[in-house]
């Protein structure tokens, strides 16, 4: 159970990117009063959590309804996570795990940024959604399901706390510190992504004797 929690925590931390959410939150809310910042952070986290919980619980059923095999989802999700991991290692902006410059520019003129770009794509982006579906599909019993959900909710809570303390955290880590954290997590996510690809290809039966 502990191993499942640690793997899920690493995957969700890398794909949700609480530090990225905090940096962008700080950039978009510099002049807002603290009460309004807290409201936006809480609403964004709640909406992002609802999206991820939906796909964690019903994702496999939705795939089955659409005629998509779990093997295909493992392979596609692994490729997506691998691309995110590569961007993290090379300190590049990933549109699958963060907001693009165009999305940030659009968000800058919005009155309410809690849904876009905070809840999605920053918190509940394609990478996090894919990770939620795959990790829940790999859970073999109630204890492992609880471990995956606990890891996801823990990362979401960290994201909320970092958004509340966005400015101090940004000053503490600096750009170099944030990139060091991202690169380390990127390497771990890359290994997990490759494992998903291997498992998906194996389950597909393409290379069976």
Coordinates of N, CA and C in Angstrom, one line a residue:
X1 N 0.8 -1.2 0.0 CA 0.0 0.0 0.0 C 0.9 1.3 0.0
X2 N 1.9 1.2 0.8 CA 2.8 2.4 0.8 C 3.5 2.6 -0.5
X3 N 3.9 1.5 -1.2 CA 4.5 1.6 -2.5 C 3.5 2.2 -3.5
X4 N 2.3 1.8 -3.4 CA 1.3 2.3 -4.3 C 1.1 3.8 -4.1
X5 N 1.0 4.2 -2.8 CA 0.9 5.6 -2.5 C 2.0 6.4 -3.0
X6 N 3.2 6.0 -2.8 CA 4.4 6.7 -3.3 C 4.4 6.9 -4.8
X7 N 4.1 5.8 -5.5 CA 4.1 5.8 -7.0 C 3.0 6.8 -7.4
X8 N 1.8 6.7 -6.8 CA 0.7 7.6 -7.2 C 1.0 9.1 -6.8
X9 N 1.6 9.3 -5.7 CA 2.0 10.6 -5.2 C 2.9 11.3 -6.2
X10 N 4.0 10.5 -6.6 CA 5.0 11.0 -7.5 C 4.3 11.4 -8.9
X11 N 3.5 10.5 -9.4 CA 2.8 10.7 -10.7 C 1.9 11.9 -10.6
X12 N 1.1 12.0 -9.5 CA 0.2 13.2 -9.4 C 0.9 14.5 -9.2
X13 N 2.0 14.4 -8.4 CA 2.8 15.7 -8.1 C 3.4 16.2 -9.4
X14 N 3.8 15.2 -10.3 CA 4.5 15.6 -11.5 C 3.5 16.1 -12.5
X15 N 2.3 15.5 -12.6 CA 1.3 15.9 -13.6 C 0.4 17.1 -13.2
X16 N 0.1 17.2 -11.9 CA -0.7 18.3 -11.4 C 0.2 19.5 -11.3
X17 N 1.5 19.3 -10.8 CA 2.4 20.4 -10.7 C 2.0 21.5 -9.8
X18 N 1.8 21.2 -8.5 CA 1.4 22.3 -7.5 C 2.3 23.5 -7.5
X19 N 3.6 23.4 -7.8 CA 4.5 24.5 -7.8 C 4.2 25.4 -9.0
X20 N 3.8 24.8 -10.2 CA 3.4 25.6 -11.4 C 2.1 26.3 -11.1
X21 N 1.2 25.6 -10.5 CA -0.1 26.3 -10.2 C 0.1 27.5 -9.3
X22 N 1.0 27.3 -8.3 CA 1.3 28.4 -7.4 C 1.9 29.6 -8.1
X23 N 2.9 29.3 -9.0 CA 3.6 30.4 -9.7 C 2.6 31.2 -10.6
X24 N 1.8 30.5 -11.3 CA 0.8 31.1 -12.2 C -0.3 31.8 -11.4
X25 N -0.7 31.2 -10.3 CA -1.7 31.9 -9.4 C -1.1 33.2 -8.9
X26 N 0.1 33.2 -8.5 CA 0.7 34.5 -8.0 C 0.8 35.5 -9.1
X27 N 1.1 35.1 -10.3 CA 1.2 36.0 -11.4 C -0.1 36.6 -11.8
X28 N -1.2 35.8 -11.7 CA -2.5 36.3 -12.1 C -3.3 37.0 -11.0
X29 N -2.8 37.0 -9.8 CA -3.6 37.6 -8.7 C -2.8 38.5 -7.8
X30 N -1.9 39.3 -8.4 CA -1.0 40.2 -7.5 C -1.7 41.3 -6.8
X31 N -2.8 41.8 -7.3 CA -3.5 42.9 -6.7 C -4.8 42.5 -6.0
X32 N -5.1 41.3 -5.9 CA -6.3 40.8 -5.2 C -6.2 40.8 -3.7
X33 N -7.2 41.1 -3.0 CA -7.1 41.0 -1.5 C -7.0 39.5 -1.1
X34 N -6.5 39.3 0.1 CA -6.3 37.9 0.6 C -7.5 37.1 0.6
X35 N -8.6 37.6 1.0 CA -9.9 36.9 1.0 C -10.3 36.4 -0.4
X36 N -10.1 37.2 -1.4 CA -10.5 36.8 -2.7 C -9.5 35.8 -3.3
X37 N -8.2 35.9 -2.9 CA -7.2 34.9 -3.3 C -7.6 33.5 -2.7
X38 N -8.0 33.5 -1.5 CA -8.3 32.3 -0.8 C -9.6 31.7 -1.5
X39 N -10.5 32.5 -1.8 CA -11.7 32.0 -2.5 C -11.4 31.4 -3.8
X40 N -10.6 32.1 -4.6 CA -10.2 31.5 -5.9 C -9.4 30.2 -5.8
X41 N -8.5 30.2 -4.9 CA -7.7 29.0 -4.7 C -8.5 27.8 -4.3
X42 N -9.5 28.0 -3.3 CA -10.4 27.0 -2.8 C -11.3 26.5 -4.0
X43 N -11.9 27.4 -4.7 CA -12.8 27.0 -5.8 C -12.0 26.3 -6.9
X44 N -10.8 26.7 -7.2 CA -10.1 26.0 -8.3 C -9.7 24.6 -7.8
X45 N -9.3 24.5 -6.6 CA -8.9 23.1 -6.1 C -10.1 22.2 -6.0
X46 N -11.3 22.8 -5.6 CA -12.5 21.9 -5.5 C -12.9 21.5 -6.9
X47 N -12.9 22.4 -7.9 CA -13.3 22.0 -9.2 C -12.3 21.0 -9.8
X48 N -11.0 21.3 -9.7 CA -10.0 20.3 -10.2 C -10.1 19.0 -9.5
X49 N -10.4 18.9 -8.2 CA -10.6 17.7 -7.5 C -11.8 16.9 -8.0
X50 N -12.9 17.6 -8.3 CA -14.1 16.9 -8.8 C -13.8 16.3 -10.2
X51 N -13.1 17.0 -11.0 CA -12.8 16.5 -12.3 C -12.0 15.2 -12.2
X52 N -10.9 15.3 -11.4 CA -10.0 14.1 -11.3 C -10.7 13.0 -10.6
X53 N -11.5 13.2 -9.6 CA -12.2 12.1 -8.9 C -13.2 11.5 -9.9
X54 N -13.8 12.3 -10.7 CA -14.8 11.7 -11.7 C -14.0 10.7 -12.6
X55 N -12.9 11.1 -13.2 CA -12.2 10.2 -14.1 C -11.5 9.1 -13.3
X56 N -11.1 9.3 -12.1 CA -10.6 8.2 -11.3 C -11.6 7.1 -11.0
X57 N -12.8 7.5 -10.7 CA -13.9 6.5 -10.4 C -14.6 6.0 -11.7
X58 N -14.8 6.8 -12.6 CA -15.6 6.4 -13.8 C -14.8 6.3 -15.1
X59 N -13.5 6.6 -15.0 CA -12.7 6.6 -16.2 C -12.7 5.3 -17.0
X60 N -12.5 4.2 -16.2 CA -12.4 2.9 -16.9 C -13.7 2.5 -17.5
X61 N -14.8 2.9 -16.9 CA -16.2 2.6 -17.4 C -16.4 3.4 -18.7
X62 N -16.0 4.7 -18.6 CA -16.1 5.6 -19.8 C -15.3 5.0 -21.0
X63 N -14.1 4.5 -20.7 CA -13.3 4.0 -21.8 C -14.0 2.8 -22.4
X64 N -14.6 1.9 -21.6 CA -15.3 0.7 -22.0 C -16.5 1.1 -22.9
X65 N -17.2 2.2 -22.5 CA -18.4 2.6 -23.2 C -18.0 3.2 -24.6
X66 N -16.8 3.8 -24.7 CA -16.3 4.3 -25.9 C -15.6 3.3 -26.8
X67 N -15.5 2.1 -26.3 CA -14.8 1.0 -27.0 C -13.3 1.1 -27.0
X68 N -12.7 1.8 -26.0 CA -11.3 1.9 -25.9 C -10.8 0.9 -24.9
X69 N -9.9 0.1 -25.3 CA -9.3 -0.9 -24.4 C -8.4 -0.3 -23.4
X70 N -8.3 -0.9 -22.2 CA -7.4 -0.4 -21.2 C -5.9 -0.5 -21.7
X71 N -5.6 -1.5 -22.5 CA -4.3 -1.6 -23.1 C -3.9 -0.4 -23.9
X72 N -4.9 0.1 -24.7 CA -4.7 1.3 -25.6 C -4.5 2.5 -24.7
X73 N -5.3 2.6 -23.6 CA -5.2 3.7 -22.7 C -3.9 3.7 -22.0
X74 N -3.4 2.6 -21.6 CA -2.1 2.5 -20.9 C -1.0 3.0 -21.9
X75 N -1.1 2.5 -23.1 CA 0.0 2.9 -24.1 C -0.1 4.4 -24.4
X76 N -1.3 4.9 -24.7 CA -1.5 6.3 -25.0 C -1.2 7.2 -23.8
X77 N -1.7 6.8 -22.6 CA -1.4 7.5 -21.4 C 0.1 7.5 -21.1
X78 N 0.8 6.4 -21.3 CA 2.2 6.3 -21.1 C 3.0 7.3 -22.0
X79 N 2.6 7.3 -23.3 CA 3.2 8.2 -24.2 C 3.0 9.7 -23.8
X80 N 1.8 10.0 -23.4 CA 1.5 11.4 -22.9 C 2.3 11.8 -21.7
X81 N 2.4 10.9 -20.7 CA 3.1 11.1 -19.5 C 4.6 11.2 -19.9
X82 N 5.1 10.4 -20.8 CA 6.5 10.5 -21.2 C 6.8 11.8 -21.8
X83 N 5.9 12.4 -22.7 CA 6.2 13.7 -23.3 C 6.2 14.8 -22.2
X84 N 5.3 14.7 -21.2 CA 5.3 15.6 -20.1 C 6.6 15.5 -19.3
X85 N 7.1 14.3 -19.1 CA 8.3 14.1 -18.3 C 9.5 14.6 -19.0
X86 N 9.6 14.5 -20.4 CA 10.7 15.0 -21.2 C 10.7 16.5 -21.1
X87 N 9.5 17.2 -21.1 CA 9.4 18.6 -21.0 C 9.9 19.1 -19.6
X88 N 9.6 18.3 -18.6 CA 10.0 18.6 -17.2 C 11.5 18.5 -17.1
X89 N 12.1 17.5 -17.6 CA 13.5 17.3 -17.5 C 14.3 18.4 -18.2
X90 N 13.8 18.8 -19.3 CA 14.4 19.9 -20.1 C 13.9 21.3 -19.8
X91 N 13.1 21.4 -18.7 CA 12.5 22.7 -18.3 C 11.8 23.4 -19.3
X92 N 11.0 22.7 -20.1 CA 10.1 23.3 -21.1 C 8.7 23.3 -20.7
X93 N 8.0 24.3 -21.2 CA 6.5 24.4 -20.8 C 5.8 23.3 -21.6
X94 N 5.0 22.6 -20.8 CA 4.2 21.5 -21.4 C 2.7 21.9 -21.4
X95 N 2.1 21.9 -22.6 CA 0.7 22.3 -22.7 C -0.2 21.2 -22.1
X96 N 0.3 20.0 -21.8 CA -0.5 19.0 -21.2 C -0.5 19.1 -19.7
X97 N 0.4 19.8 -19.1 CA 0.5 19.8 -17.6 C 0.5 21.3 -17.1
X98 N 0.5 22.2 -18.0 CA 0.5 23.6 -17.6 C -0.3 24.4 -18.6
X99 N -0.5 25.7 -18.3 CA -1.2 26.6 -19.3 C -0.1 27.1 -20.3
X100 N -0.6 27.2 -21.5 CA 0.3 27.7 -22.6 C 0.3 29.2 -22.5
X101 N 1.3 29.9 -23.1 CA 1.4 31.4 -23.0 C 0.1 32.0 -23.5
X102 N -0.5 31.4 -24.6 CA -1.8 32.0 -25.1 C -2.9 31.9 -24.0
X103 N -2.9 30.7 -23.3 CA -4.0 30.5 -22.3 C -3.7 31.5 -21.1
X104 N -2.5 31.7 -20.8 CA -2.2 32.6 -19.7 C -2.6 34.0 -20.1
X105 N -2.4 34.4 -21.3 CA -2.8 35.8 -21.7 C -4.3 35.9 -21.7
X106 N -5.0 34.9 -22.1 CA -6.5 34.9 -22.0 C -7.0 35.0 -20.6
X107 N -6.3 34.2 -19.7 CA -6.7 34.2 -18.3 C -6.5 35.6 -17.6
X108 N -5.5 36.3 -18.1 CA -5.1 37.6 -17.5 C -6.2 38.6 -17.6
X109 N -7.1 38.5 -18.5 CA -8.2 39.4 -18.7 C -9.5 38.9 -18.2
X110 N -9.5 37.7 -17.5 CA -10.8 37.2 -17.0 C -10.9 37.6 -15.5
X111 N -12.2 37.8 -15.1 CA -12.5 38.2 -13.7 C -12.4 37.0 -12.8
X112 N -12.7 35.8 -13.3 CA -12.7 34.6 -12.5 C -11.8 33.6 -13.1
X113 N -10.6 33.3 -12.5 CA -9.6 32.4 -13.1 C -9.7 31.0 -12.5
X114 N -10.7 30.8 -11.6 CA -10.7 29.5 -10.8 C -10.9 28.3 -11.7
X115 N -11.8 28.5 -12.7 CA -12.1 27.4 -13.6 C -11.0 27.2 -14.7
X116 N -10.8 28.4 -15.3 CA -9.7 28.4 -16.4 C -8.8 29.6 -16.1
X117 N -7.5 29.4 -16.0 CA -6.8 28.2 -16.3 C -6.4 27.3 -15.0
X118 N -6.9 27.7 -13.8 CA -6.5 27.0 -12.6 C -7.0 25.6 -12.5
X119 N -8.3 25.4 -12.4 CA -8.9 24.1 -12.3 C -8.5 23.2 -13.5
X120 N -8.6 23.7 -14.7 CA -8.1 23.1 -15.9 C -7.6 24.1 -16.8
X121 N -6.4 23.9 -17.4 CA -5.6 22.7 -17.4 C -4.6 22.6 -16.4
X122 N -4.4 23.5 -15.4 CA -3.3 23.5 -14.5 C -3.5 22.3 -13.5
X123 N -4.6 22.2 -12.8 CA -4.8 21.2 -11.8 C -5.2 19.9 -12.5
X124 N -6.3 19.9 -13.2 CA -6.8 18.7 -13.8 C -6.6 18.8 -15.3
X125 N -5.3 18.6 -15.7 CA -5.0 18.6 -17.1 C -5.0 17.2 -17.7
X126 N -4.7 17.1 -19.0 CA -4.7 15.7 -19.6 C -3.8 14.7 -18.9
X127 N -2.6 15.2 -18.5 CA -1.7 14.3 -17.9 C -2.2 13.8 -16.5
X128 N -2.8 14.6 -15.7 CA -3.3 14.2 -14.4 C -4.5 13.3 -14.6
X129 N -5.4 13.6 -15.6 CA -6.5 12.8 -15.9 C -6.1 11.4 -16.3
X130 N -5.1 11.3 -17.2 CA -4.6 10.0 -17.7 C -4.0 9.2 -16.5
X131 N -3.2 9.9 -15.7 CA -2.6 9.2 -14.5 C -3.7 8.7 -13.6
X132 N -4.8 9.5 -13.4 CA -5.8 9.0 -12.5 C -6.5 7.7 -13.0
X133 N -6.8 7.7 -14.3 CA -7.4 6.5 -14.9 C -6.5 5.3 -14.8
X134 N -5.2 5.5 -15.2 CA -4.3 4.4 -15.2 C -4.0 3.8 -13.8
X135 N -3.7 4.7 -12.9 CA -3.4 4.3 -11.5 C -4.5 3.6 -10.9
X136 N -5.8 4.1 -11.1 CA -6.9 3.4 -10.5 C -7.2 2.0 -11.2
X137 N -6.9 2.0 -12.5 CA -7.0 0.7 -13.2 C -6.0 -0.4 -12.7
X138 N -4.9 0.1 -12.2 CA -3.8 -0.8 -11.7 C -4.1 -1.2 -10.3
X139 N -5.0 -0.5 -9.6 CA -5.2 -0.8 -8.1 C -6.0 -2.2 -8.1
X140 N -5.4 -3.1 -7.3 CA -5.9 -4.4 -7.2 C -6.9 -4.7 -6.1
X141 N -7.0 -3.9 -5.1 CA -7.9 -4.1 -4.0 C -8.3 -2.7 -3.4
X142 N -9.1 -2.8 -2.4 CA -9.6 -1.6 -1.7 C -8.5 -0.8 -1.1
X143 N -7.5 -1.4 -0.6 CA -6.4 -0.7 0.0 C -5.6 0.1 -1.0
X144 N -5.3 -0.5 -2.2 CA -4.6 0.2 -3.2 C -5.4 1.3 -3.8
X145 N -6.7 1.1 -3.9 CA -7.6 2.2 -4.4 C -7.6 3.4 -3.4
X146 N -7.6 3.1 -2.1 CA -7.5 4.1 -1.1 C -6.2 4.8 -1.2
X147 N -5.1 4.1 -1.4 CA -3.8 4.7 -1.5 C -3.7 5.7 -2.7
X148 N -4.3 5.3 -3.8 CA -4.2 6.2 -5.0 C -5.0 7.4 -4.8
X149 N -6.2 7.3 -4.2 CA -7.1 8.4 -4.0 C -6.5 9.3 -2.9
X150 N -5.9 8.7 -1.9 CA -5.2 9.5 -0.8 C -4.0 10.3 -1.4
X151 N -3.3 9.7 -2.3 CA -2.1 10.4 -2.9 C -2.6 11.5 -3.7
X152 N -3.7 11.3 -4.5 CA -4.2 12.4 -5.4 C -4.8 13.5 -4.5
X153 N -5.5 13.2 -3.5 CA -6.1 14.3 -2.6 C -4.9 15.0 -1.8
X154 N -3.9 14.3 -1.5 CA -2.7 14.9 -0.8 C -2.1 15.9 -1.7
X155 N -1.9 15.6 -3.0 CA -1.2 16.5 -3.9 C -2.1 17.7 -4.2
X156 N -3.5 17.5 -4.3 CA -4.4 18.6 -4.5 C -4.4 19.5 -3.3
X157 N -4.3 19.0 -2.1 CA -4.2 19.8 -0.9 C -2.9 20.6 -0.9
X158 N -1.8 20.0 -1.3 CA -0.5 20.7 -1.4 C -0.7 21.9 -2.4
X159 N -1.3 21.6 -3.5 CA -1.5 22.6 -4.5 C -2.3 23.8 -3.9
X160 N -3.3 23.5 -3.2 CA -4.1 24.6 -2.5 C -3.3 25.4 -1.6
X161 N -2.5 24.7 -0.7 CA -1.6 25.4 0.2 C -0.6 26.3 -0.5
X162 N 0.0 25.7 -1.5 CA 1.0 26.5 -2.3 C 0.4 27.7 -3.0
X163 N -0.8 27.6 -3.4 CA -1.5 28.8 -4.0 C -1.7 29.8 -3.0
X164 N -2.1 29.4 -1.8 CA -2.3 30.4 -0.7 C -1.0 31.1 -0.3
X165 N 0.1 30.3 -0.4 CA 1.5 30.9 -0.1 C 2.3 31.1 -1.3
X166 N 1.6 31.4 -2.4 CA 2.3 31.5 -3.7 C 3.5 32.4 -3.7
X167 N 3.3 33.6 -3.3 CA 4.4 34.6 -3.4 C 5.6 34.2 -2.5
X168 N 5.5 33.8 -1.3 CA 6.6 33.4 -0.5 C 7.3 32.2 -1.0
X169 N 6.5 31.2 -1.5 CA 7.1 30.0 -2.1 C 7.9 30.3 -3.3
X170 N 7.4 31.2 -4.2 CA 8.1 31.6 -5.4 C 9.4 32.2 -5.1
X171 N 9.4 33.1 -4.0 CA 10.7 33.7 -3.6 C 11.6 32.7 -3.0
X172 N 11.1 31.8 -2.3 CA 12.0 30.8 -1.6 C 12.6 29.9 -2.6
X173 N 11.9 29.3 -3.5 CA 12.4 28.3 -4.4 C 13.2 29.0 -5.6
X174 N 12.6 30.1 -6.0 CA 13.2 30.8 -7.2 C 13.1 29.9 -8.4
X175 N 13.4 30.4 -9.6 CA 13.3 29.7 -10.8 C 14.2 28.4 -10.8
X176 N 15.4 28.6 -10.3 CA 16.3 27.4 -10.3 C 15.8 26.3 -9.4
X177 N 15.3 26.7 -8.2 CA 14.8 25.7 -7.3 C 13.6 24.9 -7.8
X178 N 12.7 25.6 -8.5 CA 11.5 25.0 -9.0 C 11.9 24.1 -10.2
X179 N 12.9 24.5 -11.0 CA 13.3 23.6 -12.1 C 14.1 22.3 -11.6
X180 N 14.8 22.5 -10.5 CA 15.5 21.3 -9.9 C 14.4 20.3 -9.5
X181 N 13.4 20.7 -8.8 CA 12.3 19.8 -8.3 C 11.6 19.2 -9.5
X182 N 11.3 20.0 -10.6 CA 10.7 19.5 -11.8 C 11.5 18.5 -12.5
X183 N 12.8 18.7 -12.6 CA 13.7 17.7 -13.3 C 13.7 16.4 -12.5
X184 N 13.8 16.4 -11.2 CA 13.9 15.2 -10.5 C 12.6 14.4 -10.6
X185 N 11.4 15.1 -10.5 CA 10.2 14.4 -10.7 C 10.0 14.0 -12.1
X186 N 10.5 14.7 -13.1 CA 10.4 14.3 -14.5 C 11.1 13.0 -14.8
X187 N 12.2 12.8 -14.2 CA 12.9 11.5 -14.3 C 12.1 10.3 -13.8
X188 N 11.5 10.5 -12.6 CA 10.7 9.5 -12.0 C 9.4 9.3 -12.9
X189 N 8.8 10.4 -13.3 CA 7.6 10.2 -14.2 C 7.9 9.5 -15.5
X190 N 9.1 9.8 -16.1 CA 9.5 9.1 -17.3 C 9.6 7.6 -17.1
X191 N 10.2 7.2 -16.0 CA 10.2 5.7 -15.7 C 8.8 5.1 -15.6
X192 N 7.9 5.8 -14.9 CA 6.6 5.3 -14.7 C 5.9 5.3 -16.1
X193 N 6.1 6.3 -16.9 CA 5.4 6.4 -18.2 C 5.9 5.2 -19.1
X194 N 7.2 4.9 -19.1 CA 7.7 3.8 -19.9 C 7.1 2.5 -19.4
X195 N 6.9 2.3 -18.1 CA 6.3 1.1 -17.5 C 4.9 1.0 -18.0
X196 N 4.1 2.1 -18.1 CA 2.8 2.1 -18.6 C 2.8 1.6 -20.1
X197 N 3.7 2.1 -20.8 CA 3.8 1.8 -22.3 C 4.1 0.3 -22.4
X198 N 5.1 -0.2 -21.6 CA 5.4 -1.7 -21.7 C 4.2 -2.5 -21.3
X199 N 3.5 -2.1 -20.2 CA 2.3 -2.9 -19.8 C 1.2 -2.8 -20.9
X200 N 1.0 -1.7 -21.5 CA 0.0 -1.6 -22.5 C 0.2 -2.4 -23.7
X201 N 1.5 -2.4 -24.2 CA 1.9 -3.2 -25.3 C 1.8 -4.7 -25.0
X202 N 2.2 -5.0 -23.8 CA 2.1 -6.4 -23.4 C 0.6 -6.9 -23.3
X203 N -0.3 -6.1 -22.8 CA -1.7 -6.5 -22.6 C -2.4 -6.5 -24.0
X204 N -1.9 -5.7 -24.9 CA -2.5 -5.7 -26.3 C -2.4 -7.0 -27.0
X205 N -1.4 -7.8 -26.7 CA -1.2 -9.0 -27.4 C -0.6 -8.9 -28.8
X206 N -0.1 -7.7 -29.1 CA 0.5 -7.5 -30.5 C 1.7 -8.4 -30.7
X207 N 2.4 -8.7 -29.7 CA 3.7 -9.4 -29.9 C 3.6 -10.8 -29.2
X208 N 2.4 -11.3 -29.0 CA 2.3 -12.6 -28.3 C 2.6 -13.7 -29.4
X209 N 3.1 -14.8 -28.9 CA 3.5 -15.9 -29.8 C 2.3 -16.5 -30.4

